[in-house]
mmCIF file of C-alpha atoms in Angstrom:
data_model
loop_
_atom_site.group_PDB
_atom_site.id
_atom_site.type_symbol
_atom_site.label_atom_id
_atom_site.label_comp_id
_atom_site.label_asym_id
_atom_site.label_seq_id
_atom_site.Cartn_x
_atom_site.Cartn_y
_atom_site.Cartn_z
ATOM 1 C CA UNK A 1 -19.503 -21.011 13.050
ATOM 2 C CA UNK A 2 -15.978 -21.505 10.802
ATOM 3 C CA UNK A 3 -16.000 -18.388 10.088
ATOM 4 C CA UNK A 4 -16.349 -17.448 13.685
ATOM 5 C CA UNK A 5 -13.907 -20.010 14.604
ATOM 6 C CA UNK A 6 -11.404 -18.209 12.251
ATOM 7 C CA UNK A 7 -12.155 -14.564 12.735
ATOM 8 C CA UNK A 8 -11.230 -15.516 16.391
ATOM 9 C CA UNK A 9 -7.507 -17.444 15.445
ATOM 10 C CA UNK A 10 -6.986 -14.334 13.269
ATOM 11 C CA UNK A 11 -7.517 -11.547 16.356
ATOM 12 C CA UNK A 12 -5.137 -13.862 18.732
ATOM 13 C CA UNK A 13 -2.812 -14.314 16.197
ATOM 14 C CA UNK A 14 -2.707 -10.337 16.162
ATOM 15 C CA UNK A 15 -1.989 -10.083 19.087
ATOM 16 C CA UNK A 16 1.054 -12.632 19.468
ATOM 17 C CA UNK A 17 2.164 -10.904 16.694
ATOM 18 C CA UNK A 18 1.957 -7.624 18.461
ATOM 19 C CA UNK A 19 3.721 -8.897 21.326
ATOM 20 C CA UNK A 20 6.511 -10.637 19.398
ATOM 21 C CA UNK A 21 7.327 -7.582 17.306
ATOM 22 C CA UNK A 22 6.644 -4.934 20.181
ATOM 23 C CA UNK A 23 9.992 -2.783 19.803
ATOM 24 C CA UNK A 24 11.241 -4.355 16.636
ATOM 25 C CA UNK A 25 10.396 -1.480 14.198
ATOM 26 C CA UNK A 26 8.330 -3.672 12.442
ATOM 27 C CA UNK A 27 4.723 -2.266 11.333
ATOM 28 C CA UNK A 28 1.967 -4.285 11.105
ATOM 29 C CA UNK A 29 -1.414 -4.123 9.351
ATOM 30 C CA UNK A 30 -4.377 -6.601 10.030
ATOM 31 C CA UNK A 31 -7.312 -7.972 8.060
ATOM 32 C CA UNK A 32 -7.273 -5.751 4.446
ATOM 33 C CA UNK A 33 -9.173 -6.106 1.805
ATOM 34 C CA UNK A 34 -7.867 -6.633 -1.716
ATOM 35 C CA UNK A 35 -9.811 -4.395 -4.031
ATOM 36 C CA UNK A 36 -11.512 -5.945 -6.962
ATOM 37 C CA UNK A 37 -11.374 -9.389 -5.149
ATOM 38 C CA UNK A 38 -14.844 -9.487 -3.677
ATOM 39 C CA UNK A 39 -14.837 -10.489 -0.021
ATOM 40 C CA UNK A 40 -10.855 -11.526 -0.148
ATOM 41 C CA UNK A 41 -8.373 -10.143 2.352
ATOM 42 C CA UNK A 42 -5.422 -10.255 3.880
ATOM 43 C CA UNK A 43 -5.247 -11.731 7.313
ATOM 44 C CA UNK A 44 -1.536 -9.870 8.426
ATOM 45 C CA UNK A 45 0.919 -7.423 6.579
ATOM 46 C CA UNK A 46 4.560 -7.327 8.792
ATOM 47 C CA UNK A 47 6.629 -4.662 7.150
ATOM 48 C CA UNK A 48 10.192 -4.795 8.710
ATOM 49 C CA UNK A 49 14.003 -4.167 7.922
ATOM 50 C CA UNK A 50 14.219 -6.716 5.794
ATOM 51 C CA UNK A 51 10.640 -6.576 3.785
ATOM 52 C CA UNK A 52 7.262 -7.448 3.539
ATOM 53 C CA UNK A 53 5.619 -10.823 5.229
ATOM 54 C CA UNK A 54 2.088 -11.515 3.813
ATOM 55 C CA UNK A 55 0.267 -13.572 7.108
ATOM 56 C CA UNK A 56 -2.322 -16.013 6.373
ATOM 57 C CA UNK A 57 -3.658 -17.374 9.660
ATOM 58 C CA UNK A 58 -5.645 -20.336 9.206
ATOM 59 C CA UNK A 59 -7.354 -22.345 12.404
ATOM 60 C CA UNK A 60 -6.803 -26.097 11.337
ATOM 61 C CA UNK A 61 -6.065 -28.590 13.699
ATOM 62 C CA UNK A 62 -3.841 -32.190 13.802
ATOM 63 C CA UNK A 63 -1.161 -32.939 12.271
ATOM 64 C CA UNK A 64 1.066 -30.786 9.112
ATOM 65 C CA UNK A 65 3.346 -32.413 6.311
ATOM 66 C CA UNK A 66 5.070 -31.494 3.332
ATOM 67 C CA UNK A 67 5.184 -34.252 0.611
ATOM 68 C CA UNK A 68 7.063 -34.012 -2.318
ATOM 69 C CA UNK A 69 5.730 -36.219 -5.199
ATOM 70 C CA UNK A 70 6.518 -36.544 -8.682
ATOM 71 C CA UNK A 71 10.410 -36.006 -10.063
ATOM 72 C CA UNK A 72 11.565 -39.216 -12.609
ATOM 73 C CA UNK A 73 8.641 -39.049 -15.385
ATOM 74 C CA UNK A 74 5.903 -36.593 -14.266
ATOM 75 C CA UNK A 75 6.360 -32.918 -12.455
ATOM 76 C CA UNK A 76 7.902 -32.226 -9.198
ATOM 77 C CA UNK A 77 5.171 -31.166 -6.995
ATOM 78 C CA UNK A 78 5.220 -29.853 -2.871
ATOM 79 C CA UNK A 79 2.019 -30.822 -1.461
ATOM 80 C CA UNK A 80 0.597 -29.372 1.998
ATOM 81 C CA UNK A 81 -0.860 -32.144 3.866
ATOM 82 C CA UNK A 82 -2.896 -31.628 7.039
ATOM 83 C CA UNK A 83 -4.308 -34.740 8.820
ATOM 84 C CA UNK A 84 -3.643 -36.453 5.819
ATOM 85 C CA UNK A 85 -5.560 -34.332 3.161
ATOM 86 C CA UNK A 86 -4.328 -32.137 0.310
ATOM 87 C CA UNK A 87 -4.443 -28.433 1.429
ATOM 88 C CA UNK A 88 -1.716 -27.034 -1.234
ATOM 89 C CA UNK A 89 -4.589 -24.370 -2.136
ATOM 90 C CA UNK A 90 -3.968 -22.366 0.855
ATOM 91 C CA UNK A 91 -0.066 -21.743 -0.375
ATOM 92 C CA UNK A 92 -1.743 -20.858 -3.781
ATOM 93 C CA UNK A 93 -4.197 -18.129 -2.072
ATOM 94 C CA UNK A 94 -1.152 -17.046 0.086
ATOM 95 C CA UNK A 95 0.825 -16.878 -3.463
ATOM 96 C CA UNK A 96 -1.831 -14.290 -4.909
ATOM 97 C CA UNK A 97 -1.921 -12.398 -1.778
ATOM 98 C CA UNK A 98 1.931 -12.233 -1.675
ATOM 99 C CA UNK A 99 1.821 -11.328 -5.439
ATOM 100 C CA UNK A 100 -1.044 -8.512 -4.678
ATOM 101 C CA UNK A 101 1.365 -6.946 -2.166
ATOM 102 C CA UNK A 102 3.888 -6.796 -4.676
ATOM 103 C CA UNK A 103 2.113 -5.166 -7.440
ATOM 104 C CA UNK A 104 1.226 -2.721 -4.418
ATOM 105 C CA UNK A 105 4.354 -1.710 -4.094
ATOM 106 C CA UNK A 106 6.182 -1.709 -7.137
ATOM 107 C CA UNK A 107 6.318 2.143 -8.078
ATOM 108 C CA UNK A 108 8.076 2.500 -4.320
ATOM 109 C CA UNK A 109 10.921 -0.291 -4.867
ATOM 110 C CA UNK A 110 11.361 -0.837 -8.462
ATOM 111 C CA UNK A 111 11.026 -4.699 -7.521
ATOM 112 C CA UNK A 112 13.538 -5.123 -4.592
ATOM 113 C CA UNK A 113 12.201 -5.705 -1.659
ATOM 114 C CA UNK A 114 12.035 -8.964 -0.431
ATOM 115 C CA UNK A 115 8.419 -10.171 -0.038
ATOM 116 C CA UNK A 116 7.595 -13.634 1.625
ATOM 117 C CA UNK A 117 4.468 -15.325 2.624
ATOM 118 C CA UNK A 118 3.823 -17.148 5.804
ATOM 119 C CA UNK A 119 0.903 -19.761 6.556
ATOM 120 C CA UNK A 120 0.538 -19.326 10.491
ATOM 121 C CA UNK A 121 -1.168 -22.082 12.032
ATOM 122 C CA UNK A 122 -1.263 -21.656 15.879
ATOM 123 C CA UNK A 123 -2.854 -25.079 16.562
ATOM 124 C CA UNK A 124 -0.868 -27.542 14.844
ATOM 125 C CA UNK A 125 1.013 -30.326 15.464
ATOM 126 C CA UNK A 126 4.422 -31.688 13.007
ATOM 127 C CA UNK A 127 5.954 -27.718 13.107
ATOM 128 C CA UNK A 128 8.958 -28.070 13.676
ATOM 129 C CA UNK A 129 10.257 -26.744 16.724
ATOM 130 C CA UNK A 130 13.814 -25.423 15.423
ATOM 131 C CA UNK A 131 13.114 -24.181 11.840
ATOM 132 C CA UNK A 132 10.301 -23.607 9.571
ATOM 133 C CA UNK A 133 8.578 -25.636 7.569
ATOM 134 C CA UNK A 134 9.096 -23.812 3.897
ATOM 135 C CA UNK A 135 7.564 -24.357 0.455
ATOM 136 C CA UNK A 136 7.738 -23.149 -3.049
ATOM 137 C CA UNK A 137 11.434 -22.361 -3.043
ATOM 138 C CA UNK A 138 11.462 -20.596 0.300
ATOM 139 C CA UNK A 139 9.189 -18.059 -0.768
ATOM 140 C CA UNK A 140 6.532 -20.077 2.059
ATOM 141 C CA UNK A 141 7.050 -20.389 5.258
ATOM 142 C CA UNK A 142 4.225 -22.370 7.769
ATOM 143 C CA UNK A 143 4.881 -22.108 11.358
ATOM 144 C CA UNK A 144 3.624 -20.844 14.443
ATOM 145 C CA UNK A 145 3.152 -17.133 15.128
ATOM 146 C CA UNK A 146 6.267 -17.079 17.231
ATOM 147 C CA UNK A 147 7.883 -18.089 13.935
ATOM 148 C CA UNK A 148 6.473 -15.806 12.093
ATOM 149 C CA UNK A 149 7.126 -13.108 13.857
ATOM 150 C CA UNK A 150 10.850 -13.771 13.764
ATOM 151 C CA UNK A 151 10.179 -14.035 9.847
ATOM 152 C CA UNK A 152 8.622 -10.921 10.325
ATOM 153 C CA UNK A 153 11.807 -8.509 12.140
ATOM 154 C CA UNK A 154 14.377 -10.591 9.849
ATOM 155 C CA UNK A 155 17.587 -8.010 9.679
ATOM 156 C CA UNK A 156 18.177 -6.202 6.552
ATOM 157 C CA UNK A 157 18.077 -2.538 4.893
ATOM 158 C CA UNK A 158 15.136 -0.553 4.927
ATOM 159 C CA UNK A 159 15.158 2.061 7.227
ATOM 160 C CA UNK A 160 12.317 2.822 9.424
ATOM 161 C CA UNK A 161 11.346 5.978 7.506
ATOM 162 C CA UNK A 162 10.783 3.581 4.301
ATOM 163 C CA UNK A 163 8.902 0.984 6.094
ATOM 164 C CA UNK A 164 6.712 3.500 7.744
ATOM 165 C CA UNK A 165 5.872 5.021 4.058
ATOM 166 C CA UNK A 166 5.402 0.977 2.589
ATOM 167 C CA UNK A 167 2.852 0.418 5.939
ATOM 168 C CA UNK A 168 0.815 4.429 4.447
ATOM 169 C CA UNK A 169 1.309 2.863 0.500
ATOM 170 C CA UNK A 170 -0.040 -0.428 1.832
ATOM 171 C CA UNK A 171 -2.980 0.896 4.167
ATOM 172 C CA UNK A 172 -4.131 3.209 0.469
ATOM 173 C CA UNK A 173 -3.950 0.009 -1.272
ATOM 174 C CA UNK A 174 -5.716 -2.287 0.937
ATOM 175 C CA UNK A 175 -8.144 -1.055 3.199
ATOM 176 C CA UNK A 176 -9.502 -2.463 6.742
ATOM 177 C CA UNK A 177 -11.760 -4.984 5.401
#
């Protein structure tokens, strides 16, 4: 039934995406698998002018917080907090996706182009309505998929004949799931 639950989310969340980057030459791949990771995948890949956003829609419900703890004597630490409970692991998964996509792509940008990750939680209360929530130095964005998607067509170089031939390098490399 969860996995119902989010296998549904992640097909509506495709499609706002569609519909928020409809015209933006922004390409964008859904649920791939990421070979020699059993049954992992990748929920979203947004390749746009400026880079790669790895989409990790997740179907939680209530209420989102960032808390910082830690600093004077012990490690600085971001924690993800969702109706009060420690959910940092799904920025970790989102960080080995993101770094997955990078390896991907390597050989094509000699390490360049800018890839983020984005925890899109359509259901959620505490995002902020101006903004984004971030974590781990920016690199993490958690918002809405209207958010996302303007993560998604942020400006910036690449042309659409180089995103087009990251979206064919990316659809080798991870394959519908």
């Amino acid at each position: 039934r969860a996995w119902k639950q989010g296998a549904d989310e992640e097909i509506r969340v495709a499609r706002q995406l569609a519909r928020h980057l409809s015209g933006r030459q922004v390409v964008l791949l859904h649920d791939r698998r990421i070979p020699g990771r059993g049954r992992a995948n990748i929920d979203h890949i947004a390749i746009g002018p400026g880079g790669i956003t790895v989409i990790d829609t997740k179907s939680a419900r209530g209420r989102l917080r960032i808390e910082k703890r830690g600093g004077f004597l012990s490690p600085r630490r971001e924690l993800l907090l969702i109706n009060g409970r420690d959910r940092t692991q799904l920025v970790d998964v989102l960080e080995r996706q993101v770094e997955a996509v990078r390896t991907a792509i390597a050989e094509l940008t000699a390490g360049e182009l800018d890839v983020r990750g984005a925890l899109c939680f359509p259901n959620l209360e505490g995002l902020p309505r101006l903004g984004q929530l971030t974590m781990r130095s920016g690199t993490i964005a958690i918002d809405a998929p209207r958010g996302v998607a303007k993560l998604a067509r942020r400006q910036g170089p690449i042309t659409l004949d180089f995103i087009e031939r990251i979206g064919s390098n990316l659809t080798r490399r991870f394959p519908p799931a």
